[in-house]
Amino acid sequence: MMRSALLAAARSPQARSFVERTPLTKPVVSRYVAGDTLEEAVRVTGDLLADGRKVTLDHLGEDTTELAQATATVHAYERLLAELGRTGLASGAEVSVKLSAVGQSLPRDGEKLALDNARRICEAASAVGTTVTLDMEDHTTTDSTLGILADLRVDFPWVGAVLQAYLHRTEQDCRDLSGAGSRVRLCKGAYKEPESVAYQGKDEVDLSYVRCLKVLMNGQGYPMVASHDPRLVRIAAQVVAAAGRTADSYEHQMLYGVRPDAQREIAANGTTMRVYVPYGDQWYGYFMRRLAERPANVTFFLRSLLTTN
């Protein structure tokens, strides 16, 4: 019930206004969001790379309703990628892009606009020697996102995909995307989805995650294991061993601010650990979904509100 309430709040203008105006929220948000500005994002990226971890950066923004918003997001990614190149950080940092932020949901030619804008971001990434991963959103955008992915991979075969294990369709999507050179981030999923398209119970989602992971690890692509669950991380190690994978043929991914000690431990053991680093002033929806994922996040948030001076 708490998860459903938080996911509903993520789309509530009234809840958003309250949370964003509460002075005590910002110190808590800073645990999960690198900052509002490009400079803050680049500083955090440098710190993580110096600590042995890699990075994927997300310029926060979704539910784009105007062309100007989509264009501004593209410019933000172009500036970010240019700065990563200028500072020498591009070899260890890529970007993650939500297609809704670059026009996918606009009523007129949204899908074409998103493809064109994503192509511009891919061109900017290619110019500095790094990559792009397309984030996945709610199930109504899955077919559109995978279609745009296929179009982008004609010219940029390294573009990464994200698949969500809680969707019934994902095991087949993993088979379709497990070919040579295919980069796939497998996560559980963070949106509220109906029972008709998604598993609802934790055990069902976990079992689906393991099935999907086995498909990817036994394929020819480059799996990206996006989970903070210690049990699933341990199972992933077993699946890797059974598939005969080498340490450089896959990676782990975790969110900025979540289990940093575990992140360092994985990196110290010789496996790539990539941290998903969001930044920007449109942090509300992202932050609320992080709270919804784990009750411990809510406890941390409420404790911080009570104890921050």
CSV table of C-alpha atoms in Angstrom, one decimal:
chain,number,residue,atom,x,y,z
A,1,MET,CA,0.0,0.0,0.0
A,2,MET,CA,2.8,2.4,0.8
A,3,ARG,CA,4.5,1.7,-2.6
A,4,SER,CA,1.2,2.5,-4.4
A,5,ALA,CA,0.7,5.7,-2.4
A,6,LEU,CA,4.2,6.9,-3.1
A,7,LEU,CA,3.9,6.1,-6.9
A,8,ALA,CA,0.6,8.0,-6.9
A,9,ALA,CA,2.3,10.9,-5.2
A,10,ALA,CA,5.0,10.9,-7.8
A,11,ARG,CA,2.3,12.1,-10.3
A,12,SER,CA,0.5,14.4,-7.9
A,13,PRO,CA,1.0,18.2,-8.5
A,14,GLN,CA,-0.1,18.9,-4.9
A,15,ALA,CA,2.3,16.4,-3.4
A,16,ARG,CA,5.1,17.7,-5.6
A,17,SER,CA,4.5,21.3,-4.5
A,18,PHE,CA,4.6,20.3,-0.9
A,19,VAL,CA,7.8,18.2,-1.1
A,20,GLU,CA,9.6,20.7,-3.3
A,21,ARG,CA,8.8,23.6,-1.0
A,22,THR,CA,9.7,21.9,2.2
A,23,PRO,CA,13.2,23.3,3.2
A,24,LEU,CA,14.2,20.0,4.9
A,25,THR,CA,13.8,17.9,1.8
A,26,LYS,CA,16.8,19.1,-0.1
A,27,PRO,CA,19.5,17.6,2.2
A,28,VAL,CA,17.7,14.2,1.9
A,29,VAL,CA,17.3,14.5,-1.9
A,30,SER,CA,21.1,15.1,-2.2
A,31,ARG,CA,21.7,11.5,-1.1
A,32,TYR,CA,20.1,10.3,-4.3
A,33,VAL,CA,20.6,13.2,-6.7
A,34,ALA,CA,24.0,14.6,-7.6
A,35,GLY,CA,22.8,18.2,-7.7
A,36,ASP,CA,20.9,20.7,-9.8
A,37,THR,CA,23.7,21.8,-12.1
A,38,LEU,CA,26.1,20.4,-14.7
A,39,GLU,CA,29.0,21.4,-12.6
A,40,GLU,CA,27.8,19.4,-9.6
A,41,ALA,CA,27.1,16.3,-11.8
A,42,VAL,CA,30.6,16.5,-13.3
A,43,ARG,CA,32.2,16.8,-9.8
A,44,VAL,CA,30.3,13.8,-8.5
A,45,THR,CA,31.3,11.8,-11.7
A,46,GLY,CA,35.0,12.6,-11.1
A,47,ASP,CA,34.8,11.6,-7.5
A,48,LEU,CA,33.2,8.2,-8.4
A,49,LEU,CA,35.7,7.5,-11.1
A,50,ALA,CA,38.5,8.3,-8.8
A,51,ASP,CA,37.0,5.8,-6.3
A,52,GLY,CA,37.1,3.0,-8.9
A,53,ARG,CA,33.5,3.1,-10.1
A,54,LYS,CA,32.0,4.0,-13.5
A,55,VAL,CA,29.0,6.2,-14.1
A,56,THR,CA,25.9,6.7,-16.2
A,57,LEU,CA,24.4,10.2,-16.0
A,58,ASP,CA,20.7,11.0,-16.2
A,59,HIS,CA,19.7,14.6,-16.8
A,60,LEU,CA,16.4,14.5,-15.0
A,61,GLY,CA,13.2,15.4,-16.8
A,62,GLU,CA,10.1,13.5,-17.9
A,63,ASP,CA,6.5,14.1,-18.9
A,64,THR,CA,7.7,16.6,-21.4
A,65,THR,CA,4.7,18.5,-22.8
A,66,GLU,CA,6.3,21.1,-25.0
A,67,LEU,CA,8.8,21.1,-27.8
A,68,ALA,CA,10.9,23.7,-26.1
A,69,GLN,CA,11.3,21.3,-23.1
A,70,ALA,CA,12.5,18.5,-25.3
A,71,THR,CA,15.0,20.8,-27.1
A,72,ALA,CA,16.3,22.1,-23.8
A,73,THR,CA,16.9,18.5,-22.6
A,74,VAL,CA,18.9,17.7,-25.8
A,75,HIS,CA,21.0,20.8,-25.3
A,76,ALA,CA,21.6,19.8,-21.7
A,77,TYR,CA,22.9,16.4,-22.8
A,78,GLU,CA,25.1,17.9,-25.5
A,79,ARG,CA,26.7,20.3,-22.9
A,80,LEU,CA,27.2,17.4,-20.5
A,81,LEU,CA,28.9,15.2,-23.0
A,82,ALA,CA,31.1,18.0,-24.2
A,83,GLU,CA,32.1,18.6,-20.6
A,84,LEU,CA,32.8,14.9,-20.0
A,85,GLY,CA,35.1,15.0,-23.1
A,86,ARG,CA,36.8,18.2,-22.1
A,87,THR,CA,37.5,17.0,-18.6
A,88,GLY,CA,38.7,13.5,-19.7
A,89,LEU,CA,35.9,11.7,-17.9
A,90,ALA,CA,34.1,10.3,-21.0
A,91,SER,CA,36.0,7.0,-20.9
A,92,GLY,CA,34.4,6.1,-17.6
A,93,ALA,CA,31.0,7.8,-17.9
A,94,GLU,CA,28.1,7.4,-20.3
A,95,VAL,CA,24.6,8.9,-20.3
A,96,SER,CA,21.1,7.5,-19.8
A,97,VAL,CA,18.2,9.1,-21.6
A,98,LYS,CA,14.5,8.9,-21.0
A,99,LEU,CA,12.8,9.3,-24.4
A,100,SER,CA,9.8,11.0,-22.8
A,101,ALA,CA,12.2,13.8,-21.9
A,102,VAL,CA,13.1,14.3,-25.5
A,103,GLY,CA,9.6,14.4,-27.0
A,104,GLN,CA,8.3,10.8,-27.2
A,105,SER,CA,5.0,11.6,-25.6
A,106,LEU,CA,4.3,14.8,-27.5
A,107,PRO,CA,1.0,14.5,-29.4
A,108,ARG,CA,2.3,15.5,-32.8
A,109,ASP,CA,5.1,13.4,-34.3
A,110,GLY,CA,6.4,12.6,-30.8
A,111,GLU,CA,8.1,9.3,-31.7
A,112,LYS,CA,9.9,10.8,-34.7
A,113,LEU,CA,11.0,13.8,-32.6
A,114,ALA,CA,12.3,11.5,-29.9
A,115,LEU,CA,14.3,9.5,-32.4
A,116,ASP,CA,15.8,12.6,-34.0
A,117,ASN,CA,16.7,14.0,-30.6
A,118,ALA,CA,18.1,10.8,-29.3
A,119,ARG,CA,20.2,10.6,-32.5
A,120,ARG,CA,21.7,14.0,-31.7
A,121,ILE,CA,22.6,12.8,-28.2
A,122,CYS,CA,24.2,9.7,-29.7
A,123,GLU,CA,26.2,11.8,-32.1
A,124,ALA,CA,27.5,13.9,-29.2
A,125,ALA,CA,28.4,10.8,-27.2
A,126,SER,CA,30.2,9.3,-30.2
A,127,ALA,CA,32.2,12.5,-30.6
A,128,VAL,CA,33.7,12.1,-27.2
A,129,GLY,CA,34.1,8.3,-27.2
A,130,THR,CA,31.3,7.2,-24.9
A,131,THR,CA,27.8,5.6,-25.1
A,132,VAL,CA,24.1,6.1,-24.5
A,133,THR,CA,21.6,3.9,-22.8
A,134,LEU,CA,17.8,4.4,-23.4
A,135,ASP,CA,15.9,4.3,-20.1
A,136,MET,CA,12.7,2.4,-20.0
A,137,GLU,CA,9.5,3.9,-18.6
A,138,ASP,CA,6.0,2.6,-18.0
A,139,HIS,CA,4.7,-0.3,-20.2
A,140,THR,CA,2.8,1.9,-22.6
A,141,THR,CA,6.1,3.1,-24.0
A,142,THR,CA,7.9,-0.2,-24.3
A,143,ASP,CA,7.2,-0.9,-28.0
A,144,SER,CA,7.9,2.7,-29.0
A,145,THR,CA,11.2,2.7,-27.0
A,146,LEU,CA,12.4,-0.6,-28.5
A,147,GLY,CA,11.5,0.6,-32.0
A,148,ILE,CA,13.6,3.7,-31.5
A,149,LEU,CA,16.4,1.6,-30.1
A,150,ALA,CA,16.4,-0.5,-33.3
A,151,ASP,CA,16.5,2.6,-35.5
A,152,LEU,CA,19.4,4.1,-33.5
A,153,ARG,CA,21.4,0.9,-33.5
A,154,VAL,CA,21.7,1.0,-37.3
A,155,ASP,CA,24.2,3.9,-36.9
A,156,PHE,CA,25.1,3.4,-33.2
A,157,PRO,CA,25.2,-0.3,-32.5
A,158,TRP,CA,26.4,0.4,-29.0
A,159,VAL,CA,23.2,2.1,-27.8
A,160,GLY,CA,22.1,0.3,-24.6
A,161,ALA,CA,18.6,-0.9,-23.7
A,162,VAL,CA,16.8,-1.2,-20.4
A,163,LEU,CA,14.4,-4.1,-19.7
A,164,GLN,CA,12.2,-4.4,-16.6
A,165,ALA,CA,11.8,-7.9,-15.1
A,166,TYR,CA,8.4,-7.2,-13.6
A,167,LEU,CA,6.8,-7.1,-17.1
A,168,HIS,CA,5.5,-10.5,-18.4
A,169,ARG,CA,7.0,-9.8,-21.8
A,170,THR,CA,10.6,-9.2,-20.7
A,171,GLU,CA,11.9,-12.7,-20.9
A,172,GLN,CA,11.1,-12.7,-24.6
A,173,ASP,CA,12.6,-9.2,-25.0
A,174,CYS,CA,15.8,-10.5,-23.4
A,175,ARG,CA,16.0,-13.3,-26.0
A,176,ASP,CA,15.4,-10.7,-28.8
A,177,LEU,CA,18.2,-8.4,-27.4
A,178,SER,CA,20.8,-11.0,-26.4
A,179,GLY,CA,22.8,-10.9,-29.6
A,180,ALA,CA,26.4,-9.9,-30.1
A,181,GLY,CA,27.2,-6.4,-29.1
A,182,SER,CA,23.8,-5.7,-27.5
A,183,ARG,CA,24.1,-3.8,-24.2
A,184,VAL,CA,21.1,-4.5,-21.9
A,185,ARG,CA,20.5,-3.2,-18.4
A,186,LEU,CA,18.1,-5.5,-16.5
A,187,CYS,CA,16.3,-3.9,-13.6
A,188,LYS,CA,13.2,-4.9,-11.6
A,189,GLY,CA,11.1,-1.9,-12.7
A,190,ALA,CA,9.9,1.1,-10.7
A,191,TYR,CA,6.5,2.1,-12.1
A,192,LYS,CA,3.1,1.0,-10.9
A,193,GLU,CA,1.8,-1.4,-13.6
A,194,PRO,CA,-1.5,-3.4,-13.9
A,195,GLU,CA,-1.6,-7.1,-13.2
A,196,SER,CA,-2.4,-7.7,-16.8
A,197,VAL,CA,1.1,-6.8,-17.9
A,198,ALA,CA,3.3,-7.1,-14.8
A,199,TYR,CA,4.0,-9.4,-11.9
A,200,GLN,CA,2.8,-8.0,-8.7
A,201,GLY,CA,4.5,-10.0,-5.9
A,202,LYS,CA,8.2,-9.6,-4.9
A,203,ASP,CA,8.9,-13.3,-5.3
A,204,GLU,CA,7.3,-13.4,-8.8
A,205,VAL,CA,9.4,-10.4,-9.9
A,206,ASP,CA,12.6,-11.9,-8.4
A,207,LEU,CA,12.0,-15.2,-10.2
A,208,SER,CA,11.4,-13.3,-13.5
A,209,TYR,CA,14.6,-11.4,-12.9
A,210,VAL,CA,16.7,-14.5,-12.6
A,211,ARG,CA,15.1,-16.1,-15.7
A,212,CYS,CA,15.8,-13.0,-17.7
A,213,LEU,CA,19.3,-12.8,-16.3
A,214,LYS,CA,20.1,-16.3,-17.4
A,215,VAL,CA,18.9,-15.5,-20.9
A,216,LEU,CA,21.2,-12.5,-21.1
A,217,MET,CA,24.2,-14.2,-19.5
A,218,ASN,CA,23.9,-17.1,-21.9
A,219,GLY,CA,23.6,-14.8,-24.9
A,220,GLN,CA,26.3,-13.0,-26.8
A,221,GLY,CA,25.6,-9.4,-25.6
A,222,TYR,CA,26.8,-7.3,-22.6
A,223,PRO,CA,24.4,-7.7,-19.7
A,224,MET,CA,24.2,-4.9,-17.1
A,225,VAL,CA,22.9,-6.3,-13.7
A,226,ALA,CA,20.9,-3.4,-12.2
A,227,SER,CA,20.0,-4.6,-8.7
A,228,HIS,CA,20.7,-3.6,-5.1
A,229,ASP,CA,19.2,-6.8,-3.7
A,230,PRO,CA,22.1,-8.7,-2.0
A,231,ARG,CA,20.4,-12.0,-2.8
A,232,LEU,CA,20.0,-11.2,-6.5
A,233,VAL,CA,23.6,-10.0,-6.6
A,234,ARG,CA,24.8,-13.3,-5.2
A,235,ILE,CA,22.6,-15.2,-7.6
A,236,ALA,CA,24.0,-13.1,-10.5
A,237,ALA,CA,27.5,-14.3,-9.5
A,238,GLN,CA,26.3,-17.9,-9.8
A,239,VAL,CA,24.7,-17.3,-13.2
A,240,VAL,CA,27.9,-15.6,-14.4
A,241,ALA,CA,30.0,-18.6,-13.3
A,242,ALA,CA,27.6,-21.1,-14.9
A,243,ALA,CA,27.6,-19.2,-18.2
A,244,GLY,CA,31.4,-19.0,-18.2
A,245,ARG,CA,31.4,-15.2,-18.3
A,246,THR,CA,34.6,-13.2,-17.8
A,247,ALA,CA,34.7,-10.1,-15.6
A,248,ASP,CA,34.9,-7.8,-18.5
A,249,SER,CA,31.9,-9.2,-20.3
A,250,TYR,CA,29.2,-7.8,-18.0
A,251,GLU,CA,28.8,-5.2,-15.3
A,252,HIS,CA,26.8,-4.4,-12.2
A,253,GLN,CA,24.8,-1.1,-11.8
A,254,MET,CA,23.4,0.6,-8.7
A,255,LEU,CA,21.8,3.9,-8.0
A,256,TYR,CA,23.8,6.9,-6.6
A,257,GLY,CA,23.3,6.9,-2.9
A,258,VAL,CA,22.1,3.3,-2.5
A,259,ARG,CA,24.5,0.8,-0.9
A,260,PRO,CA,27.7,2.6,-1.7
A,261,ASP,CA,29.8,0.2,0.4
A,262,ALA,CA,28.5,-2.7,-1.7
A,263,GLN,CA,29.3,-0.8,-4.8
A,264,ARG,CA,32.9,-0.3,-3.7
A,265,GLU,CA,33.2,-4.0,-2.7
A,266,ILE,CA,32.0,-5.1,-6.2
A,267,ALA,CA,34.4,-2.8,-7.9
A,268,ALA,CA,37.3,-3.9,-5.6
A,269,ASN,CA,36.6,-7.5,-6.7
A,270,GLY,CA,37.4,-6.6,-10.3
A,271,THR,CA,33.9,-6.4,-11.8
A,272,THR,CA,32.8,-3.2,-13.4
A,273,MET,CA,30.4,-1.3,-11.0
A,274,ARG,CA,28.5,1.6,-12.7
A,275,VAL,CA,26.6,4.1,-10.7
A,276,TYR,CA,23.4,5.7,-12.1
A,277,VAL,CA,23.8,9.4,-11.3
A,278,PRO,CA,20.8,11.6,-11.8
A,279,TYR,CA,21.1,15.4,-11.7
A,280,GLY,CA,19.0,18.5,-12.5
A,281,ASP,CA,16.2,20.4,-10.8
A,282,GLN,CA,13.4,18.1,-12.1
A,283,TRP,CA,14.2,15.6,-9.4
A,284,TYR,CA,10.7,15.0,-7.8
A,285,GLY,CA,9.4,12.1,-9.8
A,286,TYR,CA,12.7,10.2,-9.6
A,287,PHE,CA,13.0,10.8,-5.9
A,288,MET,CA,9.5,9.5,-5.1
A,289,ARG,CA,10.1,6.3,-7.1
A,290,ARG,CA,13.3,5.7,-5.1
A,291,LEU,CA,11.2,6.0,-1.9
A,292,ALA,CA,8.6,3.6,-3.3
A,293,GLU,CA,11.2,0.9,-4.1
A,294,ARG,CA,12.3,0.2,-0.6
A,295,PRO,CA,10.6,0.8,2.8
A,296,ALA,CA,14.1,1.6,4.2
A,297,ASN,CA,14.2,4.6,1.9
A,298,VAL,CA,11.0,6.0,3.4
A,299,THR,CA,12.4,5.5,7.0
A,300,PHE,CA,15.6,7.3,6.0
A,301,PHE,CA,13.6,10.2,4.5
A,302,LEU,CA,11.3,10.6,7.5
A,303,ARG,CA,14.2,10.3,10.0
A,304,SER,CA,16.1,12.9,8.1
A,305,LEU,CA,13.2,15.3,8.1
A,306,LEU,CA,12.9,15.0,11.8
A,307,THR,CA,16.6,15.3,12.6
A,308,THR,CA,17.9,17.8,10.0
A,309,ASN,CA,18.4,21.3,11.5
